Amino acid sequence: TNAVSSSKGVRVGLSARWVMPSRVRHAALLVCCLLSVPALAKPTRDDAGGLSGILSAPALNQTTRATRDADGPGGFAPAAVGARLHYIRVPKTGSSSLKPHLQACGAVRYHDHGHGCRPHDHCDAMRIHAKQPNAIVFGVIRAPCEHFDSALRHMRSRNVKVLPYGNQTTPMQLAQWLLAIRRNGCSQAIPGHCASAANGPFLDVQAFVQKIFALFPTDNKHREEKNRVMLLPQSYYVPDAPSWSRPVCYSSNRTVLTQQVNRVFADAGVRCRIRPEALESTTRNIDAHLFPQALPGPVCQLIKTELYPEDAALYDKHCTPKALRRALR
């Protein structure tokens, strides 16, 4: 056998086959492994107050999805335990454009209302605070009369069962009916069952919400009853509790909206940020209910002073132009 050796390899027999030294083989194997791994996205997501910036919706990865709030029943996901921020999506507040960006921030637990707020931990700020006293709860709120009109228009367009007179329900009819419920005067979700005790004791926010939940139980056979969440006070989702609750005032101006959210991030020590230009239109649901007409004065007065006085106080405290300028200094 004609075998010739060299420092670079070994030629064996007549075939002149070269055997690659182990050091070269290991280097080649490493290169192959690296080439087979998909390109890694630039790390712009903040899982716990780390890198700055928020991924746009198409760039969300599996890690981000694991922190999301499922659309079905269930408590806090394991990824949310110890979350610094809990965002509650208040219905009919024009906040949909924030959703993918908030979900991309790993320090935020996103609570949706899409399953009718069941279990109640998903939407009940007080329960969230009881479980995690050191966490901050925040959400977008809207002027009470605009919010009420938007909700009514949305429900009338879908003829949902929570309306006392179907899709013909007027703003005053709905406001008076809800006020009767809040005065603990309704044994059933039928207007005729509200008149006898319509001047009963005024229920606080928590008791009012529980009454609505009792009158409109959500199950798989009556999915439209999930619209009950639109009837709840906004202060149920985002109460006036300065030490742990942060209302964000709705604005069609992307800069104003994102400035408020970014201020919540900063105050919580979370380095996630949302760029105004990254938002989809803050009015992307271009239905008439997102641009409500002004309610008649008597109806609006009833809403602000009797039906949802906590919401009116919350909005006036945080969302007047003067209050916003002071908050964003």
Coordinates of C-alpha atoms in Angstrom, one line a residue, residues 5 16 21 29 41 59 67 84 91 109 140 158 173 176 186 199-200 238 240 265 277-278 281 287:
S5 CA 1.3 11.4 5.0
A16 CA -5.7 9.4 -3.3
P21 CA -8.1 16.6 10.2
L29 CA -19.6 21.6 11.3
A41 CA -34.8 39.4 14.5
A59 CA -42.9 40.9 13.8
T67 CA -47.9 36.6 27.2
R84 CA -45.4 45.2 36.3
P91 CA -64.8 48.6 25.2
R109 CA -50.3 41.7 30.8
V140 CA -58.0 54.0 27.8
R158 CA -76.1 44.1 15.8
Q173 CA -84.6 54.5 27.2
Q176 CA -83.2 55.1 32.3
C186 CA -84.6 44.9 38.4
N199 CA -86.0 54.2 43.6
G200 CA -84.0 51.7 45.6
V238 CA -59.7 51.8 35.4
D240 CA -59.7 56.5 40.3
F265 CA -44.2 52.8 30.9
E277 CA -46.0 56.5 13.5
A278 CA -46.2 52.8 14.3
S281 CA -55.2 54.7 12.5
D287 CA -68.3 52.9 11.7

